[in-house]
Coordinates of C-alpha atoms and ligand atoms in Angstrom, one line a residue:
M186 CA 32.1 -7.4 79.7
P187 CA 33.0 -6.0 82.7
A188 CA 35.0 -8.1 83.6
L189 CA 37.2 -7.8 80.2
R190 CA 36.8 -4.1 80.7
E191 CA 38.3 -4.7 84.4
R192 CA 41.1 -6.4 83.0
V193 CA 42.0 -3.5 80.8
R194 CA 41.6 -0.7 83.3
G195 CA 44.2 -3.0 85.6
L196 CA 46.7 -3.0 82.3
L197 CA 46.8 0.4 81.7
P198 CA 49.4 1.2 84.1
A199 CA 51.7 -1.0 82.2
A200 CA 50.4 0.4 78.9
R201 CA 51.3 4.0 80.1
A202 CA 54.8 2.8 80.9
D203 CA 55.5 1.2 77.7
L204 CA 54.2 4.2 76.1
E205 CA 56.7 6.4 77.8
A206 CA 59.4 4.0 76.8
L207 CA 58.4 4.2 73.4
V208 CA 58.0 8.1 73.1
R209 CA 61.8 8.3 74.5
I210 CA 63.0 6.3 71.6
P211 CA 63.2 9.4 69.1
G212 CA 62.5 7.5 66.1
V213 CA 61.7 10.1 63.5
S214 CA 61.7 8.4 60.2
S215 CA 62.7 11.5 58.0
W216 CA 65.9 12.2 59.8
P217 CA 68.4 11.1 57.6
D218 CA 70.5 9.5 60.8
A219 CA 67.0 7.6 62.0
A220 CA 68.5 4.3 61.3
A221 CA 69.4 3.4 65.3
A222 CA 66.3 4.5 67.0
L223 CA 64.0 3.2 64.5
D224 CA 65.6 -0.2 64.6
E225 CA 65.4 0.2 68.7
S226 CA 61.8 1.3 68.4
A227 CA 61.2 -2.0 66.0
A228 CA 62.7 -4.2 68.5
V229 CA 61.1 -2.9 71.8
V230 CA 57.5 -3.0 69.7
A231 CA 58.5 -6.4 68.8
D232 CA 59.3 -7.2 72.2
L233 CA 56.1 -5.9 73.7
L234 CA 54.0 -8.3 71.1
R235 CA 55.9 -10.9 72.2
G236 CA 55.1 -10.2 76.0
A237 CA 51.4 -10.0 74.6
G238 CA 51.6 -13.5 74.1
M239 CA 51.9 -13.4 70.3
R240 CA 54.4 -16.1 69.3
E241 CA 55.3 -15.3 65.5
V242 CA 57.1 -11.8 65.6
E243 CA 59.5 -10.6 63.3
V244 CA 61.2 -7.4 62.2
L245 CA 60.8 -6.7 58.4
R246 CA 62.9 -4.8 56.2
A247 CA 61.5 -3.7 52.8
R248 CA 63.3 -1.8 49.9
C249 CA 62.2 1.4 48.5
A250 CA 61.8 1.8 45.1
D251 CA 65.4 3.0 44.3
G252 CA 66.6 0.0 46.1
S253 CA 67.5 1.8 49.5
P254 CA 66.3 0.1 52.6
G255 CA 62.8 1.3 54.4
A256 CA 62.2 1.5 57.9
P257 CA 61.9 -1.3 60.0
A258 CA 58.4 -2.8 60.4
V259 CA 57.0 -5.4 63.0
L260 CA 54.8 -8.0 61.9
A261 CA 53.5 -10.2 64.2
R262 CA 50.8 -13.1 63.6
R263 CA 48.6 -15.4 65.6
P264 CA 46.6 -18.3 63.2
A265 CA 43.1 -18.5 63.2
P266 CA 41.2 -20.9 65.0
A267 CA 39.0 -22.8 62.4
G268 CA 36.2 -20.9 61.4
A269 CA 37.4 -17.7 63.2
P270 CA 38.0 -14.3 61.5
T271 CA 41.3 -12.9 61.5
V272 CA 42.0 -8.9 62.2
L273 CA 44.8 -7.2 61.3
L274 CA 46.0 -4.4 63.4
Y275 CA 47.9 -1.5 62.0
A276 CA 49.9 1.3 63.6
H277 CA 53.2 3.2 63.3
H278 CA 56.0 3.4 65.5
D279 CA 57.7 6.4 63.8
V280 CA 57.0 10.0 64.2
Q281 CA 57.4 13.5 62.8
P282 CA 60.2 15.9 63.8
P283 CA 59.8 17.5 66.8
G284 CA 60.3 20.9 65.5
P285 CA 61.8 24.1 67.4
A286 CA 62.7 22.6 70.9
A287 CA 62.3 25.5 72.8
A288 CA 58.9 26.0 71.8
W289 CA 57.9 22.7 74.0
T290 CA 56.9 23.0 77.4
S291 CA 58.2 20.2 78.1
P292 CA 61.2 18.4 75.8
A293 CA 59.8 16.5 73.1
F294 CA 61.0 13.1 74.2
E295 CA 60.5 13.2 77.8
P296 CA 57.2 12.3 78.3
A297 CA 55.2 14.5 81.1
E298 CA 51.9 14.2 82.4
R299 CA 49.7 17.6 83.2
D300 CA 46.0 17.7 83.4
G301 CA 45.0 14.0 82.4
R302 CA 47.2 14.6 79.0
L303 CA 50.9 12.9 78.2
Y304 CA 53.0 15.5 76.5
G305 CA 55.6 14.5 74.0
R306 CA 56.3 13.6 70.3
G307 CA 54.3 10.2 69.5
T308 CA 52.3 10.1 72.5
A309 CA 49.5 10.0 70.4
D310 CA 50.8 9.7 66.5
D311 CA 51.1 7.0 66.6
K312 CA 52.6 5.3 69.9
A313 CA 49.4 5.0 71.7
G314 CA 48.1 3.4 68.5
V315 CA 50.7 0.8 69.0
M316 CA 49.8 0.4 72.5
A317 CA 46.1 0.3 72.1
H318 CA 46.9 -3.1 69.8
V319 CA 49.4 -4.3 72.8
T320 CA 46.8 -3.6 75.6
A321 CA 44.2 -5.2 73.8
L322 CA 46.3 -8.5 73.3
R323 CA 47.7 -8.9 76.7
A324 CA 43.8 -8.5 77.9
L325 CA 42.7 -11.3 75.6
L326 CA 45.5 -13.7 74.4
P327 CA 46.0 -15.2 78.0
A328 CA 42.9 -16.4 78.2
W329 CA 42.6 -18.1 74.6
G330 CA 43.1 -21.3 73.8
P331 CA 45.0 -22.2 70.3
Q332 CA 41.2 -23.4 69.0
E333 CA 40.0 -19.5 70.8
G334 CA 39.4 -16.0 70.0
V335 CA 40.7 -14.6 66.5
G336 CA 43.4 -14.9 63.8
V337 CA 45.6 -11.7 64.6
V338 CA 48.3 -9.7 62.4
V339 CA 49.8 -7.0 63.8
L340 CA 51.9 -4.5 61.5
V341 CA 53.3 -1.5 63.0
E342 CA 55.2 0.6 60.5
G343 CA 58.5 2.4 60.9
E344 CA 57.9 4.9 58.2
E345 CA 54.5 6.1 57.8
E346 CA 55.4 9.8 58.2
S347 CA 57.8 9.5 55.4
G348 CA 55.1 8.2 53.2
S349 CA 55.9 4.4 53.4
P350 CA 58.6 4.4 50.8
S351 CA 59.1 0.6 51.4
L352 CA 55.5 -0.3 52.0
P353 CA 54.9 -1.6 48.2
D354 CA 57.7 -4.0 48.6
L355 CA 56.9 -5.3 51.8
L356 CA 53.2 -5.8 50.7
A357 CA 54.4 -7.4 47.5
T358 CA 56.7 -9.6 49.3
H359 CA 54.6 -10.6 52.5
G360 CA 51.2 -9.2 51.3
D361 CA 50.0 -13.4 51.7
R362 CA 51.0 -13.0 55.0
L363 CA 48.5 -10.3 56.0
A364 CA 45.7 -11.9 55.0
A365 CA 42.6 -10.8 57.2
D366 CA 39.0 -10.2 57.1
V367 CA 39.2 -6.9 59.4
V368 CA 41.5 -4.2 59.4
V369 CA 41.8 -2.1 62.4
V370 CA 43.8 1.3 61.7
A371 CA 44.4 2.9 65.0
D372 CA 45.9 6.0 63.9
S373 CA 43.1 8.7 63.6
D374 CA 41.3 11.0 65.6
N375 CA 38.4 11.4 67.6
W376 CA 35.2 13.9 67.8
S377 CA 36.2 14.7 71.3
V378 CA 37.7 13.4 74.4
D379 CA 34.3 12.4 75.5
R380 CA 33.1 11.1 72.2
P381 CA 34.7 8.3 69.7
S382 CA 35.0 8.5 66.1
L383 CA 34.8 5.8 63.6
T384 CA 36.7 7.6 60.3
T385 CA 34.8 6.9 57.3
S386 CA 36.9 8.7 54.6
L387 CA 40.3 10.2 54.6
R388 CA 41.7 12.6 51.8
G389 CA 44.5 12.0 49.8
L390 CA 47.8 13.6 49.6
L391 CA 50.0 14.9 46.6
E392 CA 53.1 16.8 47.6
L393 CA 55.0 19.0 44.9
E394 CA 57.8 20.9 44.7
V395 CA 57.5 23.9 42.6
G396 CA 60.5 25.7 41.5
V397 CA 60.8 28.9 39.8
R398 CA 63.8 30.6 37.8
T399 CA 64.0 34.0 36.4
L400 CA 67.7 34.3 36.2
D401 CA 71.0 33.3 35.0
H402 CA 72.4 34.5 38.3
P403 CA 71.4 36.9 41.3
L404 CA 71.5 40.9 40.6
H405 CA 71.4 43.7 42.3
S406 CA 68.1 45.1 43.3
G407 CA 68.7 48.7 42.9
L408 CA 70.3 48.5 39.5
Y409 CA 67.9 45.9 38.2
G410 CA 64.7 46.3 40.4
G411 CA 61.4 47.5 38.4
L412 CA 63.1 45.9 35.0
V413 CA 63.6 42.3 35.7
P414 CA 61.5 39.9 37.8
D415 CA 62.8 38.1 40.5
A416 CA 62.2 34.4 41.5
T417 CA 60.9 34.9 44.7
T418 CA 58.3 37.4 43.8
A419 CA 57.4 35.0 40.9
L420 CA 57.1 32.6 43.4
T421 CA 55.0 34.4 45.3
V422 CA 52.7 35.8 42.6
L423 CA 52.6 31.9 41.5
L424 CA 51.4 30.6 44.4
A425 CA 49.0 33.7 45.6
R426 CA 47.2 32.3 42.2
L427 CA 46.2 28.6 43.8
W428 CA 43.6 30.3 45.7
D429 CA 40.7 32.6 44.8
D430 CA 39.6 35.8 47.1
E431 CA 38.0 33.2 49.3
G432 CA 40.7 31.4 50.0
D433 CA 39.4 28.7 48.1
L434 CA 41.8 26.3 45.8
A435 CA 41.5 27.9 42.3
V436 CA 42.4 24.9 40.9
E437 CA 39.6 23.6 38.6
G438 CA 38.6 19.7 37.8
L439 CA 39.4 18.3 41.2
V440 CA 37.2 16.1 42.7
R441 CA 35.1 18.4 45.5
G442 CA 32.1 16.6 47.5
E443 CA 30.0 17.4 50.5
A444 CA 30.0 16.1 54.0
A445 CA 27.6 14.6 56.6
D446 CA 26.4 17.3 58.6
L447 CA 27.4 16.7 62.0
P448 CA 27.1 19.6 64.8
R449 CA 30.4 21.4 65.0
T450 CA 30.1 25.3 65.0
E451 CA 32.5 27.7 63.7
E452 CA 33.1 28.8 67.3
E453 CA 34.5 25.3 68.1
L454 CA 36.4 24.7 65.2
R455 CA 38.2 27.9 65.4
A456 CA 38.9 27.2 69.4
D457 CA 40.2 24.0 68.4
A458 CA 42.3 25.1 65.9
G459 CA 43.3 28.3 68.1
V460 CA 42.6 30.5 65.1
L461 CA 43.5 34.5 66.3
E462 CA 40.9 37.0 67.0
G463 CA 39.6 38.5 63.5
V464 CA 41.3 35.8 61.2
A465 CA 38.7 34.5 58.6
L466 CA 38.1 30.9 57.8
V467 CA 38.9 30.3 53.9
G468 CA 37.2 28.4 51.4
R469 CA 33.7 27.3 50.4
G470 CA 31.1 24.7 51.4
S471 CA 30.0 23.5 54.6
L472 CA 32.5 23.8 57.3
L473 CA 33.2 20.2 57.8
A474 CA 33.4 19.5 53.9
R475 CA 35.8 21.8 53.7
T476 CA 38.1 19.2 55.6
W477 CA 37.0 16.1 55.1
S478 CA 35.8 16.5 51.6
R479 CA 37.2 19.0 49.6
P480 CA 40.4 19.7 48.2
S481 CA 43.2 22.2 49.8
A482 CA 46.6 23.2 49.4
T483 CA 48.9 24.6 51.7
V484 CA 52.5 25.6 51.3
V485 CA 54.4 23.8 54.0
A486 CA 58.3 24.9 52.7
T487 CA 59.9 27.5 51.0
D488 CA 63.4 27.9 49.8
A489 CA 64.0 31.8 49.6
T490 CA 66.8 34.0 50.7
P491 CA 67.0 33.8 54.4
M492 CA 66.7 37.0 56.4
A493 CA 70.3 36.7 57.6
D494 CA 71.7 36.3 54.2
A495 CA 69.7 39.4 52.4
S496 CA 72.3 41.6 50.2
N497 CA 69.5 43.7 48.4
T498 CA 69.1 41.1 45.1
L499 CA 67.2 39.7 43.0
A500 CA 66.9 36.2 43.6
A501 CA 67.8 33.9 40.5
S502 CA 65.4 31.0 41.8
A503 CA 63.2 29.8 44.4
R504 CA 61.2 26.6 45.5
A505 CA 58.0 25.7 47.5
K506 CA 57.1 22.5 49.0
L507 CA 52.9 22.4 48.4
S508 CA 50.9 19.7 50.2
V509 CA 47.9 19.4 48.6
R510 CA 45.0 17.2 50.1
L511 CA 42.7 15.3 47.8
A512 CA 39.0 14.8 48.7
P513 CA 38.0 11.0 48.5
G514 CA 37.5 9.7 45.1
Q515 CA 40.2 12.0 43.5
D516 CA 42.7 10.0 41.3
V517 CA 46.2 11.0 42.0
D518 CA 47.6 11.2 39.1
E519 CA 44.6 13.4 37.4
A520 CA 45.1 15.6 40.4
E521 CA 48.8 15.8 39.5
R522 CA 47.9 16.9 35.9
L523 CA 45.3 19.4 36.9
V524 CA 47.5 21.3 39.5
T525 CA 50.3 21.2 37.4
A526 CA 48.2 22.7 34.4
H527 CA 47.0 25.4 36.6
L528 CA 50.6 26.2 37.9
E529 CA 52.0 26.3 33.9
T530 CA 49.1 28.8 33.3
T531 CA 49.0 31.0 35.9
T532 CA 53.4 31.4 35.8
P533 CA 53.8 35.2 36.1
F534 CA 56.6 36.9 33.5
G535 CA 57.2 33.6 32.0
A536 CA 59.3 32.6 34.8
H537 CA 60.7 29.1 34.1
L538 CA 58.7 26.6 36.2
E539 CA 59.5 23.2 37.2
V540 CA 56.9 20.6 39.2
R541 CA 58.4 17.8 40.8
R542 CA 56.2 14.9 42.7
L543 CA 57.9 14.3 46.1
G544 CA 55.3 11.7 47.2
S545 CA 51.5 11.0 47.2
G546 CA 49.0 8.7 49.1
R547 CA 45.5 7.9 48.0
P548 CA 42.3 8.9 49.8
F549 CA 40.0 6.4 51.3
D550 CA 36.6 6.4 51.0
G551 CA 35.0 4.1 53.2
A552 CA 31.4 5.3 54.4
S553 CA 29.1 2.7 54.9
A554 CA 31.5 -0.1 53.1
G555 CA 32.1 -3.1 54.8
D556 CA 30.8 -6.1 56.5
A557 CA 27.7 -4.8 58.6
A558 CA 28.3 -7.1 61.5
V559 CA 31.5 -6.1 61.8
L560 CA 30.8 -2.2 61.5
A561 CA 28.1 -3.2 64.3
A562 CA 30.9 -4.5 66.4
A563 CA 33.0 -1.7 66.1
D564 CA 30.0 0.8 66.9
W565 CA 29.2 -1.3 70.1
A566 CA 32.6 -1.5 71.2
L567 CA 33.2 2.3 71.0
T568 CA 30.2 3.0 72.5
T569 CA 30.8 0.7 75.1
A570 CA 34.3 2.0 76.1
W571 CA 33.1 5.4 76.2
D572 CA 30.3 4.9 78.6
G573 CA 27.5 5.3 75.9
A574 CA 28.5 8.1 74.0
T575 CA 27.4 7.8 70.4
V576 CA 30.1 7.4 67.6
A577 CA 30.8 10.1 65.4
H578 CA 31.2 8.5 62.1
Q579 CA 32.8 11.1 60.4
G580 CA 35.7 12.0 57.6
M581 CA 38.9 13.2 58.4
G582 CA 41.4 15.6 56.6
G583 CA 44.4 13.7 57.1
S584 CA 45.9 11.0 54.9
I585 CA 46.7 7.5 55.6
P586 CA 47.6 6.1 52.3
V587 CA 48.7 2.5 53.8
V588 CA 44.5 2.2 53.9
A589 CA 44.2 2.1 50.1
E590 CA 47.5 0.1 50.0
L591 CA 46.4 -2.6 52.2
L592 CA 42.8 -2.5 50.6
D593 CA 44.6 -3.7 47.0
V594 CA 45.8 -6.5 48.9
L595 CA 42.9 -7.7 51.0
P596 CA 40.3 -6.7 48.5
G597 CA 37.2 -7.9 50.8
A598 CA 38.3 -7.0 54.1
T599 CA 36.5 -4.5 56.2
V600 CA 38.4 -1.4 57.1
L601 CA 37.7 0.1 60.4
V602 CA 39.6 3.5 60.9
T603 CA 39.8 4.5 64.9
G604 CA 42.1 6.4 66.6
V605 CA 44.1 7.8 69.7
E606 CA 43.9 11.6 69.0
D607 CA 41.5 14.4 70.1
P608 CA 40.8 17.8 68.8
D609 CA 43.6 19.0 71.1
T610 CA 46.0 16.5 70.4
R611 CA 48.7 18.6 68.1
A612 CA 49.8 15.9 66.0
H613 CA 53.3 16.7 64.2
G614 CA 53.0 20.0 65.9
V615 CA 54.9 21.2 69.7
D616 CA 53.1 19.8 72.4
E617 CA 51.8 17.1 70.7
S618 CA 49.8 15.1 73.6
L619 CA 47.3 12.2 73.9
S620 CA 44.3 12.2 76.6
L621 CA 44.5 9.5 79.0
R622 CA 40.7 9.0 79.1
V623 CA 41.3 8.5 75.1
L624 CA 43.9 6.0 75.5
E625 CA 41.7 4.2 78.0
G626 CA 38.8 4.0 75.5
A627 CA 41.1 3.1 72.7
C628 CA 42.5 0.2 74.7
T629 CA 39.0 -0.9 76.0
A630 CA 37.2 -0.5 73.0
E631 CA 39.8 -2.5 70.9
A632 CA 39.6 -5.4 73.5
L633 CA 36.0 -5.3 73.3
L634 CA 35.9 -5.3 69.6
L635 CA 38.6 -8.8 69.2
A636 CA 36.2 -10.1 72.0
R637 CA 33.2 -9.7 70.1
L638 CA 34.6 -10.8 66.8
A639 CA 35.6 -14.0 68.5
G640 CA 32.0 -14.5 69.6
Q641 CA 32.7 -14.1 73.1
A642 CA 30.9 -10.8 74.1
Ligands
LIG174 N1 47.7 9.7 61.7 C1 47.8 10.5 60.9 C2 47.0 10.8 59.8 C3 45.7 11.3 60.6 C4 45.7 12.0 61.8 C5 44.4 11.1 59.9 C6 44.3 12.4 62.2 C7 43.5 11.4 60.3 C8 43.2 11.8 61.4 C9 49.7 10.4 60.0 O1 50.5 9.5 60.8 C10 50.0 11.4 59.0 O2 50.2 12.3 59.6 N2 49.8 11.1 57.6 C11 50.3 12.5 56.9 C12 50.5 11.3 55.2 C13 51.9 10.9 55.1 C14 52.0 10.6 53.7 C15 53.3 12.0 55.7 C16 49.5 13.5 56.7 O3 48.1 13.3 57.0 O4 50.3 14.5 56.5
LIG175 MN1 49.7 8.6 62.6
LIG176 MN1 51.4 11.8 61.6

């Protein structure tokens, strides 16, 4: 195995260069005019997989539920030699919007290295995940004859950050070609730069639009303020009633779990998150359970009168986008009923309430699920790639709805959720970055894992 580790090390400069080229393509799947960039990025990913030695590579275009075209996904396949398992490698090539350009230290779509980290939108989430797959295949495929190695399926989605609207159609149409015994989802976090994680659970997600109306038209706030309720205030009161005084979600009946007690102190968590001095953490239960196994709600956007348009009026309507994270084991429809019922019973002033589901994704509960030999192989590969560090088996608060969707079509598969992020990555935020140490670890671990599953390590 030292030889394989060396081979991966030799492939890192190319991985880095190809990653930079991918980061330069602004494939923001939620932008209305993203089609050209997503086409380009899918084509680049397809070329990378062909160059790595995958023969069967194609760009798939499935349809969303409303009939509109989904973003291009890349599917590549290598048939399994007789008796060998098939491994499905998943990542996504789309990214989140960069947010305010002026806030970035260096431009979001121009990769730049500082202190062992590569900065730019998608450097980690999830273009490094794509490169981990490509690099592992580059290290192994040239040495494998047709009857050697494992079967490989690579699925690189182009709309994960938009809730994968055409994934159901893709799975219905091409599901049989995704058949695999092991699934590697390289899209999660690590305990630290020096300690890899295997993600054993993920939260689900329920995105709701919450609209409130109190008036037929805006009114002068002097003439009517104090008598007539305005929609912005009604929405503010309604949203505030989602939490109790400790900042714990007040919605009753949602699944709330405990989390394994791994050593992370409040000081470390505060530092990782950049919480300001004097600001309290919210919620109840162990620190890690609050993000791994308990529900939460965040107001991620509001439509209310912008400051520049303020005209001393009572607003007639206002709305917010609520992002509700769901604990592993939570049914999404049940959660929607419970949150909606809570909103209906706490709406102030008899305001007219409208709640609409914008999107959702199921949680993943994979603690100790799967083939023991495969899980042991993953542990060995990650430990070896990180020079003997113990793998953290941990839940994550983020959501990868694809995992549950894939398990529907591959019910017997063992899912390994790995990742290229670390607590400093700031995925989706300003100054997103990838640790180059983690990139090396992720590429090495995946090559080692595939070699072991092929019986070669
Ligand atoms: N890679 C993230 C999810 C993630 C990050 C899971 C770190 C665990 C650890 C993924 O790209 C993501 O951002 N998912 C979205 C959900 C999606 C439906 C928009 C999320 O969690 O907000
Ligand atoms: Mn991701
Ligand atoms: Mn993401």
